[in-house]
Coordinates of C-alpha atoms in Angstrom, one line a residue:
M1468 CA 0.0 0.0 0.0
S1469 CA 3.0 2.3 0.1
G1470 CA 2.5 3.2 -3.6
L1471 CA -1.0 4.6 -2.9
T1472 CA -2.1 6.9 -5.7
S1473 CA -5.9 6.7 -5.7
V1474 CA -7.6 7.1 -2.3
K1475 CA -11.1 5.7 -2.0
L1476 CA -11.5 5.8 1.8
S1477 CA -9.9 8.1 4.4
V1478 CA -10.1 7.0 8.0
V1479 CA -9.5 9.8 10.6
V1480 CA -8.5 8.8 14.2
P1481 CA -8.2 11.7 16.7
C1482 CA -5.5 10.8 19.3
Y1483 CA -5.3 12.9 22.5
N1484 CA -2.8 11.5 25.1
E1485 CA -2.9 8.0 23.6
E1486 CA 0.8 7.3 23.6
K1487 CA 0.4 3.8 25.2
N1488 CA -2.4 2.9 22.7
V1489 CA -0.7 4.1 19.5
P1490 CA 1.5 1.1 18.7
S1491 CA -1.4 -1.4 19.1
L1492 CA -3.8 1.0 17.3
I1493 CA -1.4 1.3 14.2
E1494 CA -0.8 -2.5 14.3
H1495 CA -4.5 -3.3 14.3
F1496 CA -5.2 -0.9 11.5
A1497 CA -2.3 -2.2 9.4
A1498 CA -3.6 -5.7 9.7
A1499 CA -7.2 -4.5 8.8
L1500 CA -6.2 -2.2 5.9
M1501 CA -4.1 -4.9 4.2
K1502 CA -7.4 -6.3 3.0
E1503 CA -8.4 -3.2 1.2
S1504 CA -6.6 -1.2 -1.3
G1505 CA -7.0 2.6 -1.7
V1506 CA -7.4 3.4 2.0
E1507 CA -5.5 6.0 3.9
L1508 CA -5.2 6.4 7.7
L1509 CA -4.8 9.9 9.3
L1510 CA -3.6 9.8 12.8
V1511 CA -4.4 13.2 14.4
D1512 CA -2.2 14.2 17.3
N1513 CA -4.9 16.3 18.8
G1514 CA -2.8 18.7 20.9
S1515 CA -1.5 15.8 23.2
T1516 CA 0.5 16.7 26.2
D1517 CA 2.2 13.3 26.4
K1518 CA 4.4 11.6 23.7
T1519 CA 1.6 10.7 21.4
G1520 CA 3.0 12.6 18.4
S1521 CA 6.5 11.2 18.7
V1522 CA 5.2 7.7 19.1
I1523 CA 3.2 7.9 16.0
D1524 CA 6.3 9.2 14.2
Q1525 CA 8.4 6.4 15.5
V1526 CA 5.9 3.6 14.7
L1527 CA 5.2 4.9 11.2
R1528 CA 9.0 5.3 10.5
E1529 CA 9.8 1.8 11.9
K1530 CA 7.1 0.1 10.0
S1531 CA 7.3 2.1 6.8
L1532 CA 3.5 2.4 6.5
G1533 CA 2.8 4.3 3.4
F1534 CA -0.9 4.3 3.9
A1535 CA -0.7 6.3 7.2
R1536 CA 0.3 9.8 8.0
K1537 CA 0.2 12.1 10.9
I1538 CA -1.8 15.3 11.3
T1539 CA -0.7 17.6 14.1
V1540 CA -2.9 19.9 16.1
P1541 CA -0.5 22.0 18.2
V1542 CA -3.1 22.8 21.0
N1543 CA -6.1 20.8 21.8
K1544 CA -9.3 22.6 20.9
G1545 CA -11.6 19.7 21.3
Y1546 CA -12.5 16.1 20.0
G1547 CA -14.5 17.5 17.1
F1548 CA -11.7 20.0 16.1
G1549 CA -9.2 17.0 15.9
I1550 CA -11.5 15.0 13.6
L1551 CA -12.3 18.1 11.5
S1552 CA -8.5 18.8 11.2
G1553 CA -8.0 15.2 9.8
L1554 CA -11.0 15.4 7.4
K1555 CA -9.6 18.7 6.1
E1556 CA -6.5 16.8 4.9
A1557 CA -8.3 13.7 3.7
R1558 CA -8.1 12.7 0.0
G1559 CA -10.7 10.0 -0.2
S1560 CA -14.0 10.1 -1.9
V1561 CA -15.5 8.3 1.3
L1562 CA -14.6 9.6 4.7
A1563 CA -14.7 8.0 8.2
W1564 CA -13.8 8.5 11.8
T1565 CA -13.4 6.3 14.7
H1566 CA -11.8 6.4 18.3
A1567 CA -8.1 5.6 19.2
D1568 CA -8.9 3.8 22.4
L1569 CA -9.4 0.4 20.5
Q1570 CA -12.8 0.0 22.2
S1571 CA -14.0 0.1 18.6
D1572 CA -12.2 -2.5 16.4
P1573 CA -10.4 -0.9 13.4
E1574 CA -11.8 -3.8 11.4
D1575 CA -15.3 -2.2 12.0
V1576 CA -14.3 0.7 9.6
L1577 CA -13.8 -1.7 6.7
R1578 CA -17.0 -3.5 7.6
A1579 CA -18.8 -0.1 7.5
Y1580 CA -17.1 0.6 4.1
R1581 CA -18.4 -2.7 2.6
L1582 CA -21.9 -2.0 3.9
Y1583 CA -21.7 1.5 2.5
Q1584 CA -20.6 0.1 -0.9
K1585 CA -23.6 -2.3 -0.9
E1586 CA -26.1 0.5 0.0
T1587 CA -24.8 3.0 -2.5
A1588 CA -24.7 0.4 -5.3
E1589 CA -28.4 0.2 -4.8
G1590 CA -28.7 4.0 -5.4
R1591 CA -29.0 5.1 -1.7
E1592 CA -27.1 8.0 -0.4
T1593 CA -25.9 6.6 2.9
L1594 CA -24.2 7.3 6.2
V1595 CA -23.1 4.2 8.1
K1596 CA -22.7 4.4 11.9
G1597 CA -21.8 1.9 14.7
H1598 CA -24.5 0.5 17.0
R1599 CA -22.9 -0.7 20.2
S1600 CA -23.7 -4.0 21.9
N1601 CA -22.6 -5.5 25.3
R1602 CA -22.8 -2.1 27.1
K1603 CA -23.3 -1.6 30.8
P1604 CA -26.8 -0.6 32.0
A1605 CA -25.8 2.9 33.1
E1606 CA -24.2 3.6 29.7
K1607 CA -27.3 2.4 27.9
L1608 CA -29.4 4.6 30.0
F1609 CA -27.4 7.6 29.3
S1610 CA -27.5 6.8 25.5
F1611 CA -31.3 6.2 25.6
G1612 CA -31.9 9.4 27.5
M1613 CA -29.8 11.4 25.0
Q1614 CA -31.5 9.7 22.1
L1615 CA -35.0 10.5 23.3
T1616 CA -34.2 14.2 24.2
A1617 CA -32.4 14.7 20.8
S1618 CA -35.1 13.0 18.8
A1619 CA -37.9 15.1 20.5
A1620 CA -36.0 18.4 20.4
L1621 CA -35.0 18.0 16.7
S1622 CA -38.1 16.3 15.5
M1623 CA -36.4 13.3 14.0
Q1624 CA -35.4 9.8 15.1
L1625 CA -31.8 9.6 16.3
S1626 CA -30.2 6.6 18.1
E1627 CA -26.7 5.5 19.4
I1628 CA -25.5 9.1 18.6
N1629 CA -21.9 8.7 19.9
A1630 CA -21.2 5.2 18.6
Q1631 CA -18.3 4.7 16.2
P1632 CA -17.3 4.3 13.4
K1633 CA -19.1 6.9 11.3
L1634 CA -18.6 6.8 7.5
F1635 CA -20.1 8.9 4.8
P1636 CA -19.6 10.5 1.3
R1637 CA -17.2 13.4 0.8
Q1638 CA -19.8 15.5 -0.9
F1639 CA -21.9 15.3 2.3
Y1640 CA -19.0 16.5 4.3
D1641 CA -18.4 19.3 2.0
S1642 CA -21.9 20.6 2.5
L1643 CA -21.5 20.9 6.4
E1644 CA -21.5 24.5 7.8
A1645 CA -20.0 25.5 11.2
P1646 CA -19.7 22.0 12.7
P1647 CA -19.0 22.0 16.5
H1648 CA -15.5 21.4 17.8
D1649 CA -16.3 19.1 20.7
F1650 CA -18.1 15.8 21.3
S1651 CA -21.2 17.4 19.8
L1652 CA -19.9 16.8 16.4
D1653 CA -21.4 13.3 16.4
L1654 CA -24.8 14.7 17.0
Y1655 CA -24.4 17.4 14.4
L1656 CA -23.4 15.0 11.8
L1657 CA -26.3 12.7 12.3
Y1658 CA -28.8 15.6 12.4
Q1659 CA -27.3 16.9 9.1
A1660 CA -27.4 13.5 7.5
K1661 CA -31.1 13.2 8.4
K1662 CA -31.9 16.7 7.3
N1663 CA -30.2 16.1 4.0
G1664 CA -32.0 12.9 3.3
L1665 CA -29.2 10.4 3.8
R1666 CA -30.1 6.9 4.9
I1667 CA -28.5 6.1 8.2
V1668 CA -27.6 2.5 8.3
P1669 CA -26.5 0.9 11.7
L1670 CA -23.5 -1.5 11.8
P1671 CA -23.5 -3.7 14.9
V1672 CA -20.2 -3.4 16.8
Y1673 CA -18.8 -5.0 19.8
F1674 CA -17.6 -2.5 22.4
K1675 CA -14.4 -3.5 24.1
E1676 CA -12.7 -2.4 27.4
R1677 CA -9.9 0.3 27.1
K1678 CA -6.6 -1.2 27.9
F1679 CA -4.4 1.9 28.3
G1680 CA -4.8 5.6 29.1
E1681 CA -7.8 7.5 30.4
A1682 CA -11.2 7.7 28.7
K1683 CA -12.2 11.2 27.6
G1684 CA -15.9 10.6 27.8
G1685 CA -18.4 7.9 27.9
S1686 CA -17.6 4.3 28.7
G1687 CA -14.6 3.9 31.2
S1688 CA -14.3 7.6 32.0
S1689 CA -14.7 9.1 35.4
W1690 CA -18.2 10.3 36.6
K1691 CA -16.9 13.8 36.6
T1692 CA -15.9 13.5 33.0
R1693 CA -19.0 11.8 32.1
L1694 CA -21.2 14.4 33.7
K1695 CA -19.4 17.1 31.9
L1696 CA -20.0 15.3 28.6
I1697 CA -23.7 14.8 29.5
K1698 CA -24.1 18.5 30.3
R1699 CA -22.5 19.7 27.1
S1700 CA -24.4 17.1 25.0
Y1701 CA -27.8 18.3 26.3
A1702 CA -26.8 21.9 26.0
Y1703 CA -25.9 21.4 22.3
I1704 CA -29.2 19.6 21.6
F1705 CA -31.0 22.8 22.4
E1706 CA -28.5 25.1 20.8
L1707 CA -29.0 23.2 17.6
R1708 CA -32.8 23.3 18.0
A1709 CA -32.5 27.1 18.4
R1710 CA -30.5 27.4 15.2
V1711 CA -33.1 25.3 13.4
K1712 CA -36.0 27.4 14.6
E1713 CA -34.1 30.6 13.5
K1714 CA -34.0 29.2 9.9
E1715 CA -37.6 28.2 9.8

């Protein structure tokens, strides 16, 4: 894959203080992407304060992985900002993002891509998103509450908002205006997909435990971090509804 000239799929992975996960992350992606030509991996050092950036450089250099490259965000401005920084540099006609913590298997991105190809071959403009299984009751409750609130506030059915991966056509990404720079990016993306008539297709994924590092939100994170995410997520739901009302 080192001679990659035509990129079909760009996969963005925001990495914030993931130095211990990076070697295994890249190894898993290398194994997965060997099965598919025309795929690039963009590892975003999202303003990390540990050695994430240098570890990415070292692994890519040692393994000579031509399909992967690093994008550097000097100062962390949010999860969404890291993803958007990677998407800005992406070359593929299909774009995707997933987490760096390996709770979502890198192989899931390729499964999403194959599902996307099947759906679009049948003439459906599609966004594929993960649908998590084996989650703890408290996590399911949070997701369900957010799903109900978002669906009611925005007058559309939305589910498993923060599940990964997410995969969609470039032309849809190009149409996005003023996307948020934090975890609300997931909600914004799904809202815009529904609004623009894309078919949202769920992909069942098995949610694993994080092995290294600290969770930044959701499963495995501290309750303080989780409550902060919940507060911001609910606030953004109503911010987005206000923006929708202004345009009506």
